[in-house]
PDB file of C-alpha atoms in Angstrom:
ATOM      1  CA  MET A   1      90.436 -37.456 -80.744  1.00  0.00           C
ATOM      2  CA  LYS A   2      89.788 -35.000 -77.939  1.00  0.00           C
ATOM      3  CA  LEU A   3      89.493 -31.243 -78.376  1.00  0.00           C
ATOM      4  CA  ILE A   4      90.121 -29.149 -75.286  1.00  0.00           C
ATOM      5  CA  VAL A   5      88.298 -25.816 -75.538  1.00  0.00           C
ATOM      6  CA  GLY A   6      87.517 -22.715 -73.504  1.00  0.00           C
ATOM      7  CA  ARG A   7      84.682 -20.231 -73.600  1.00  0.00           C
ATOM      8  CA  PRO A   8      84.504 -17.638 -75.087  1.00  0.00           C
ATOM      9  CA  SER A   9      87.731 -18.684 -76.786  1.00  0.00           C
ATOM     10  CA  THR A  10      87.330 -17.734 -80.434  1.00  0.00           C
ATOM     11  CA  TRP A  11      90.318 -19.908 -81.303  1.00  0.00           C
ATOM     12  CA  SER A  12      88.504 -22.881 -79.810  1.00  0.00           C
ATOM     13  CA  MET A  13      85.510 -22.042 -82.007  1.00  0.00           C
ATOM     14  CA  ARG A  14      87.700 -21.867 -85.103  1.00  0.00           C
ATOM     15  CA  THR A  15      89.385 -25.156 -84.319  1.00  0.00           C
ATOM     16  CA  TRP A  16      86.048 -26.887 -83.683  1.00  0.00           C
ATOM     17  CA  MET A  17      84.906 -25.745 -87.137  1.00  0.00           C
ATOM     18  CA  CYS A  18      88.109 -27.175 -88.649  1.00  0.00           C
ATOM     19  CA  THR A  19      87.368 -30.574 -87.098  1.00  0.00           C
ATOM     20  CA  ARG A  20      84.005 -30.528 -88.834  1.00  0.00           C
ATOM     21  CA  LEU A  21      85.480 -29.535 -92.155  1.00  0.00           C
ATOM     22  CA  ALA A  22      87.994 -32.333 -91.808  1.00  0.00           C
ATOM     23  CA  GLY A  23      85.255 -34.848 -91.036  1.00  0.00           C
ATOM     24  CA  VAL A  24      86.774 -35.653 -87.662  1.00  0.00           C
ATOM     25  CA  GLU A  25      84.622 -36.529 -84.672  1.00  0.00           C
ATOM     26  CA  CYS A  26      86.111 -35.221 -81.430  1.00  0.00           C
ATOM     27  CA  GLU A  27      85.202 -35.458 -77.808  1.00  0.00           C
ATOM     28  CA  VAL A  28      84.939 -31.808 -76.793  1.00  0.00           C
ATOM     29  CA  ILE A  29      86.219 -31.088 -73.262  1.00  0.00           C
ATOM     30  CA  PRO A  30      85.532 -27.542 -71.998  1.00  0.00           C
ATOM     31  CA  VAL A  31      87.915 -26.179 -69.410  1.00  0.00           C
ATOM     32  CA  ALA A  32      86.975 -23.241 -67.160  1.00  0.00           C
ATOM     33  CA  LEU A  33      89.793 -20.753 -67.491  1.00  0.00           C
ATOM     34  CA  SER A  34      88.973 -18.813 -64.364  1.00  0.00           C
ATOM     35  CA  GLY A  35      88.159 -19.638 -60.794  1.00  0.00           C
ATOM     36  CA  ASP A  36      89.750 -21.958 -58.301  1.00  0.00           C
ATOM     37  CA  GLY A  37      91.715 -24.886 -59.610  1.00  0.00           C
ATOM     38  CA  TYR A  38      91.476 -24.052 -63.323  1.00  0.00           C
ATOM     39  CA  ARG A  39      95.264 -24.199 -63.844  1.00  0.00           C
ATOM     40  CA  GLU A  40      95.413 -27.691 -62.425  1.00  0.00           C
ATOM     41  CA  GLN A  41      92.587 -28.825 -64.679  1.00  0.00           C
ATOM     42  CA  LEU A  42      94.152 -27.174 -67.741  1.00  0.00           C
ATOM     43  CA  ALA A  43      97.534 -28.674 -66.964  1.00  0.00           C
ATOM     44  CA  ARG A  44      96.043 -32.156 -67.336  1.00  0.00           C
ATOM     45  CA  TYR A  45      95.607 -31.496 -71.051  1.00  0.00           C
ATOM     46  CA  SER A  46      97.713 -28.535 -72.171  1.00  0.00           C
ATOM     47  CA  PRO A  47     101.498 -28.349 -71.711  1.00  0.00           C
ATOM     48  CA  SER A  48     101.360 -24.743 -72.935  1.00  0.00           C
ATOM     49  CA  MET A  49      98.493 -23.905 -70.532  1.00  0.00           C
ATOM     50  CA  LEU A  50      96.556 -22.579 -73.525  1.00  0.00           C
ATOM     51  CA  VAL A  51      93.483 -23.717 -75.427  1.00  0.00           C
ATOM     52  CA  PRO A  52      92.594 -25.133 -77.867  1.00  0.00           C
ATOM     53  CA  VAL A  53      94.437 -28.410 -77.624  1.00  0.00           C
ATOM     54  CA  LEU A  54      93.913 -31.443 -79.849  1.00  0.00           C
ATOM     55  CA  ILE A  55      94.792 -34.856 -78.399  1.00  0.00           C
ATOM     56  CA  ASP A  56      95.124 -37.800 -80.743  1.00  0.00           C
ATOM     57  CA  GLY A  57      96.317 -40.841 -78.792  1.00  0.00           C
ATOM     58  CA  ASP A  58      99.683 -39.891 -77.328  1.00  0.00           C
ATOM     59  CA  LEU A  59      99.983 -36.859 -79.582  1.00  0.00           C
ATOM     60  CA  VAL A  60      99.170 -33.467 -78.019  1.00  0.00           C
ATOM     61  CA  ILE A  61      98.926 -30.500 -80.401  1.00  0.00           C
ATOM     62  CA  HIS A  62      98.505 -26.978 -79.137  1.00  0.00           C
ATOM     63  CA  ASP A  63      98.011 -23.742 -81.085  1.00  0.00           C
ATOM     64  CA  SER A  64      95.140 -23.356 -83.530  1.00  0.00           C
ATOM     65  CA  LEU A  65      97.351 -23.049 -86.601  1.00  0.00           C
ATOM     66  CA  ALA A  66      99.177 -26.277 -85.833  1.00  0.00           C
ATOM     67  CA  ILE A  67      95.892 -28.040 -85.175  1.00  0.00           C
ATOM     68  CA  ALA A  68      94.484 -26.844 -88.498  1.00  0.00           C
ATOM     69  CA  GLU A  69      97.575 -28.108 -90.324  1.00  0.00           C
ATOM     70  CA  TYR A  70      97.338 -31.475 -88.585  1.00  0.00           C
ATOM     71  CA  LEU A  71      93.649 -31.793 -89.444  1.00  0.00           C
ATOM     72  CA  ASN A  72      94.413 -30.881 -93.043  1.00  0.00           C
ATOM     73  CA  GLU A  73      96.967 -33.681 -93.291  1.00  0.00           C
ATOM     74  CA  HIS A  74      94.753 -36.116 -91.387  1.00  0.00           C
ATOM     75  CA  SER A  75      91.840 -35.443 -93.766  1.00  0.00           C
ATOM     76  CA  GLY A  76      93.828 -35.698 -96.997  1.00  0.00           C
ATOM     77  CA  GLY A  77      93.834 -31.944 -97.626  1.00  0.00           C
ATOM     78  CA  ARG A  78      90.235 -30.905 -96.912  1.00  0.00           C
ATOM     79  CA  LEU A  79      91.142 -27.682 -95.134  1.00  0.00           C
ATOM     80  CA  LEU A  80      93.518 -26.056 -97.604  1.00  0.00           C
ATOM     81  CA  PRO A  81      93.326 -25.592-101.418  1.00  0.00           C
ATOM     82  CA  ALA A  82      94.749 -28.294-103.642  1.00  0.00           C
ATOM     83  CA  ASP A  83      96.601 -25.772-105.857  1.00  0.00           C
ATOM     84  CA  SER A  84      99.998 -24.991-104.373  1.00  0.00           C
ATOM     85  CA  SER A  85      99.794 -21.233-105.008  1.00  0.00           C
ATOM     86  CA  ALA A  86      96.328 -20.975-103.487  1.00  0.00           C
ATOM     87  CA  ARG A  87      97.484 -23.135-100.583  1.00  0.00           C
ATOM     88  CA  ALA A  88     100.408 -20.767 -99.915  1.00  0.00           C
ATOM     89  CA  MET A  89      97.998 -17.813 -99.988  1.00  0.00           C
ATOM     90  CA  ALA A  90      95.665 -19.603 -97.582  1.00  0.00           C
ATOM     91  CA  ARG A  91      98.509 -20.180 -95.120  1.00  0.00           C
ATOM     92  CA  SER A  92      99.518 -16.520 -95.425  1.00  0.00           C
ATOM     93  CA  LEU A  93      95.961 -15.385 -94.616  1.00  0.00           C
ATOM     94  CA  LEU A  94      95.731 -17.758 -91.655  1.00  0.00           C
ATOM     95  CA  ALA A  95      99.036 -16.525 -90.247  1.00  0.00           C
ATOM     96  CA  GLU A  96      98.022 -12.869 -90.702  1.00  0.00           C
ATOM     97  CA  LEU A  97      94.827 -13.401 -88.739  1.00  0.00           C
ATOM     98  CA  HIS A  98      96.578 -15.451 -86.082  1.00  0.00           C
ATOM     99  CA  SER A  99      99.142 -12.737 -85.359  1.00  0.00           C
ATOM    100  CA  GLY A 100      97.410  -9.508 -86.309  1.00  0.00           C
ATOM    101  CA  PHE A 101      94.354  -7.257 -86.038  1.00  0.00           C
ATOM    102  CA  PHE A 102      95.235  -6.265 -82.475  1.00  0.00           C
ATOM    103  CA  GLN A 103      93.108  -3.117 -82.478  1.00  0.00           C
ATOM    104  CA  LEU A 104      89.953  -4.984 -83.435  1.00  0.00           C
ATOM    105  CA  ARG A 105      90.668  -7.716 -80.905  1.00  0.00           C
ATOM    106  CA  SER A 106      91.312  -5.324 -78.013  1.00  0.00           C
ATOM    107  CA  THR A 107      88.579  -2.826 -78.820  1.00  0.00           C
ATOM    108  CA  CYS A 108      85.936  -5.338 -79.860  1.00  0.00           C
ATOM    109  CA  PRO A 109      86.251  -8.381 -77.561  1.00  0.00           C
ATOM    110  CA  TYR A 110      84.181 -11.283 -78.855  1.00  0.00           C
ATOM    111  CA  THR A 111      80.919 -11.585 -76.927  1.00  0.00           C
ATOM    112  CA  LEU A 112      77.570 -13.326 -77.069  1.00  0.00           C
ATOM    113  CA  GLU A 113      75.957 -10.242 -75.546  1.00  0.00           C
ATOM    114  CA  VAL A 114      74.395  -7.217 -77.249  1.00  0.00           C
ATOM    115  CA  VAL A 115      76.910  -4.359 -77.357  1.00  0.00           C
ATOM    116  CA  GLU A 116      77.130  -0.794 -78.598  1.00  0.00           C
ATOM    117  CA  PRO A 117      78.577  -0.179 -82.090  1.00  0.00           C
ATOM    118  CA  VAL A 118      82.301   0.404 -82.075  1.00  0.00           C
ATOM    119  CA  VAL A 119      83.701   3.910 -82.452  1.00  0.00           C
ATOM    120  CA  VAL A 120      85.999   3.582 -85.452  1.00  0.00           C
ATOM    121  CA  SER A 121      89.347   5.184 -84.670  1.00  0.00           C
ATOM    122  CA  ASN A 122      92.097   5.717 -87.233  1.00  0.00           C
ATOM    123  CA  ALA A 123      93.858   2.591 -85.953  1.00  0.00           C
ATOM    124  CA  ILE A 124      90.725   0.463 -86.283  1.00  0.00           C
ATOM    125  CA  GLN A 125      89.990   1.925 -89.723  1.00  0.00           C
ATOM    126  CA  ALA A 126      93.430   0.870 -90.896  1.00  0.00           C
ATOM    127  CA  GLU A 127      92.671  -2.702 -89.880  1.00  0.00           C
ATOM    128  CA  LEU A 128      89.188  -2.560 -91.414  1.00  0.00           C
ATOM    129  CA  THR A 129      90.755  -1.438 -94.671  1.00  0.00           C
ATOM    130  CA  ARG A 130      92.981  -4.520 -94.607  1.00  0.00           C
ATOM    131  CA  VAL A 131      90.046  -6.785 -93.740  1.00  0.00           C
ATOM    132  CA  THR A 132      88.128  -5.313 -96.660  1.00  0.00           C
ATOM    133  CA  GLN A 133      91.053  -6.076 -98.995  1.00  0.00           C
ATOM    134  CA  ILE A 134      91.191  -9.672 -97.773  1.00  0.00           C
ATOM    135  CA  PHE A 135      87.436 -10.284 -97.922  1.00  0.00           C
ATOM    136  CA  SER A 136      87.274  -8.818-101.416  1.00  0.00           C
ATOM    137  CA  GLN A 137      89.538 -11.615-102.634  1.00  0.00           C
ATOM    138  CA  ALA A 138      86.938 -14.304-101.942  1.00  0.00           C
ATOM    139  CA  THR A 139      85.953 -16.278-105.023  1.00  0.00           C
ATOM    140  CA  GLY A 140      82.358 -16.726-103.856  1.00  0.00           C
ATOM    141  CA  GLU A 141      80.767 -17.807-100.604  1.00  0.00           C
ATOM    142  CA  TYR A 142      84.154 -19.099 -99.597  1.00  0.00           C
ATOM    143  CA  MET A 143      87.644 -17.647 -99.971  1.00  0.00           C
ATOM    144  CA  PHE A 144      88.629 -20.404-102.361  1.00  0.00           C
ATOM    145  CA  ASP A 145      86.662 -22.972-104.353  1.00  0.00           C
ATOM    146  CA  ALA A 146      85.552 -24.996-101.298  1.00  0.00           C
ATOM    147  CA  PRO A 147      85.073 -24.222 -97.592  1.00  0.00           C
ATOM    148  CA  GLY A 148      88.294 -24.505 -95.629  1.00  0.00           C
ATOM    149  CA  ALA A 149      90.365 -23.320 -92.730  1.00  0.00           C
ATOM    150  CA  VAL A 150      90.533 -19.733 -93.997  1.00  0.00           C
ATOM    151  CA  ASP A 151      86.755 -19.475 -93.900  1.00  0.00           C
ATOM    152  CA  ALA A 152      86.616 -21.055 -90.454  1.00  0.00           C
ATOM    153  CA  PHE A 153      89.183 -18.647 -89.079  1.00  0.00           C
ATOM    154  CA  TYR A 154      87.786 -15.496 -90.704  1.00  0.00           C
ATOM    155  CA  ALA A 155      84.138 -16.322 -89.970  1.00  0.00           C
ATOM    156  CA  VAL A 156      84.782 -15.345 -86.364  1.00  0.00           C
ATOM    157  CA  LEU A 157      86.216 -12.007 -87.488  1.00  0.00           C
ATOM    158  CA  ALA A 158      83.240 -11.446 -89.792  1.00  0.00           C
ATOM    159  CA  SER A 159      80.940 -12.106 -86.861  1.00  0.00           C
ATOM    160  CA  ARG A 160      82.970  -9.865 -84.554  1.00  0.00           C
ATOM    161  CA  LEU A 161      82.526  -6.987 -87.019  1.00  0.00           C
ATOM    162  CA  SER A 162      78.778  -7.603 -87.224  1.00  0.00           C
ATOM    163  CA  ILE A 163      78.432  -7.744 -83.442  1.00  0.00           C
ATOM    164  CA  TYR A 164      79.989  -4.276 -83.184  1.00  0.00           C
ATOM    165  CA  GLY A 165      77.913  -2.802 -85.999  1.00  0.00           C
ATOM    166  CA  VAL A 166      80.468  -2.927 -88.800  1.00  0.00           C
ATOM    167  CA  SER A 167      79.083  -3.993 -92.194  1.00  0.00           C
ATOM    168  CA  LEU A 168      81.593  -4.050 -95.013  1.00  0.00           C
ATOM    169  CA  GLU A 169      80.577  -2.914 -98.467  1.00  0.00           C
ATOM    170  CA  GLY A 170      80.788  -4.439-101.931  1.00  0.00           C
ATOM    171  CA  ARG A 171      82.375  -7.845-102.475  1.00  0.00           C
ATOM    172  CA  ALA A 172      83.858  -7.772 -98.955  1.00  0.00           C
ATOM    173  CA  GLY A 173      80.421  -7.310 -97.502  1.00  0.00           C
ATOM    174  CA  GLU A 174      79.048 -10.228 -99.490  1.00  0.00           C
ATOM    175  CA  TYR A 175      81.754 -12.470 -98.079  1.00  0.00           C
ATOM    176  CA  GLN A 176      81.180 -11.154 -94.569  1.00  0.00           C
ATOM    177  CA  ARG A 177      77.496 -12.012 -94.785  1.00  0.00           C
ATOM    178  CA  ALA A 178      78.193 -15.390 -96.353  1.00  0.00           C
ATOM    179  CA  LEU A 179      80.417 -16.276 -93.415  1.00  0.00           C
ATOM    180  CA  THR A 180      77.978 -15.147 -90.745  1.00  0.00           C
ATOM    181  CA  ASP A 181      75.140 -17.000 -92.537  1.00  0.00           C
ATOM    182  CA  TRP A 182      77.261 -20.136 -92.986  1.00  0.00           C
ATOM    183  CA  SER A 183      75.532 -23.112 -91.399  1.00  0.00           C
ATOM    184  CA  LEU A 184      78.790 -24.407 -89.969  1.00  0.00           C
ATOM    185  CA  PHE A 185      79.485 -21.093 -88.262  1.00  0.00           C
ATOM    186  CA  LYS A 186      75.961 -21.022 -86.810  1.00  0.00           C
ATOM    187  CA  SER A 187      76.595 -24.526 -85.422  1.00  0.00           C
ATOM    188  CA  ALA A 188      79.869 -23.299 -83.916  1.00  0.00           C
ATOM    189  CA  TRP A 189      78.018 -20.391 -82.292  1.00  0.00           C
ATOM    190  CA  GLN A 190      75.605 -22.863 -80.717  1.00  0.00           C
ATOM    191  CA  GLN A 191      78.510 -24.984 -79.508  1.00  0.00           C
ATOM    192  CA  VAL A 192      80.154 -21.998 -77.810  1.00  0.00           C
ATOM    193  CA  SER A 193      76.893 -21.186 -76.075  1.00  0.00           C
ATOM    194  CA  GLN A 194      76.863 -24.718 -74.681  1.00  0.00           C
ATOM    195  CA  TRP A 195      80.434 -24.671 -73.385  1.00  0.00           C
ATOM    196  CA  SER A 196      79.567 -23.656 -69.832  1.00  0.00           C
ATOM    197  CA  VAL A 197      82.976 -22.261 -68.960  1.00  0.00           C
ATOM    198  CA  ASP A 198      84.713 -18.927 -68.949  1.00  0.00           C
ATOM    199  CA  GLY A 199      87.367 -17.960 -71.478  1.00  0.00           C
ATOM    200  CA  GLY A 200      90.543 -15.973 -71.398  1.00  0.00           C
ATOM    201  CA  CYS A 201      93.631 -17.995 -72.285  1.00  0.00           C
ATOM    202  CA  HIS A 202      93.770 -19.130 -75.865  1.00  0.00           C
ATOM    203  CA  GLN A 203      95.904 -19.259 -78.999  1.00  0.00           C
TER     204      GLN A 203
END
């Protein structure tokens, strides 16, 4: 398989983590998403002109959620809980992250640089309250019994909060720290640092 990524595309980071959880070895192809000729280069791999993209033979899968679902099926269910109710909840959490938390995304862009702590507005606080509710549901170091796609997706959010000086309290804080201390997430962070391209267009 080939995984087309961009930097600092957080969705590329999430998808790379999912390949590891699925036990899939991928050739990682970074695409510079700015500068001359980037659209031509991206068009070679991505019909949607977005990253990440997973290529498996003649199959081209775009969008991080679709890639996670494909990897879950390909791996015999490693990325989602075996229990049907827990699996439905996992999909709900993934979809919520994929389509929500706009205030945190816009106010706290993901960065590898040192930044000032975020000023928590009412809009940001509302989203932090929801994040706290979600993180408090974790059964332990992971959201469910074993590491999966939910942890891979939300680890980036946990890190984003830490970067901007937000430390959640109680059970939510324990899960936030578990995600940022997760060895797989640290490996993903190193991978992003090595993808010598610029980011900007991702899903």
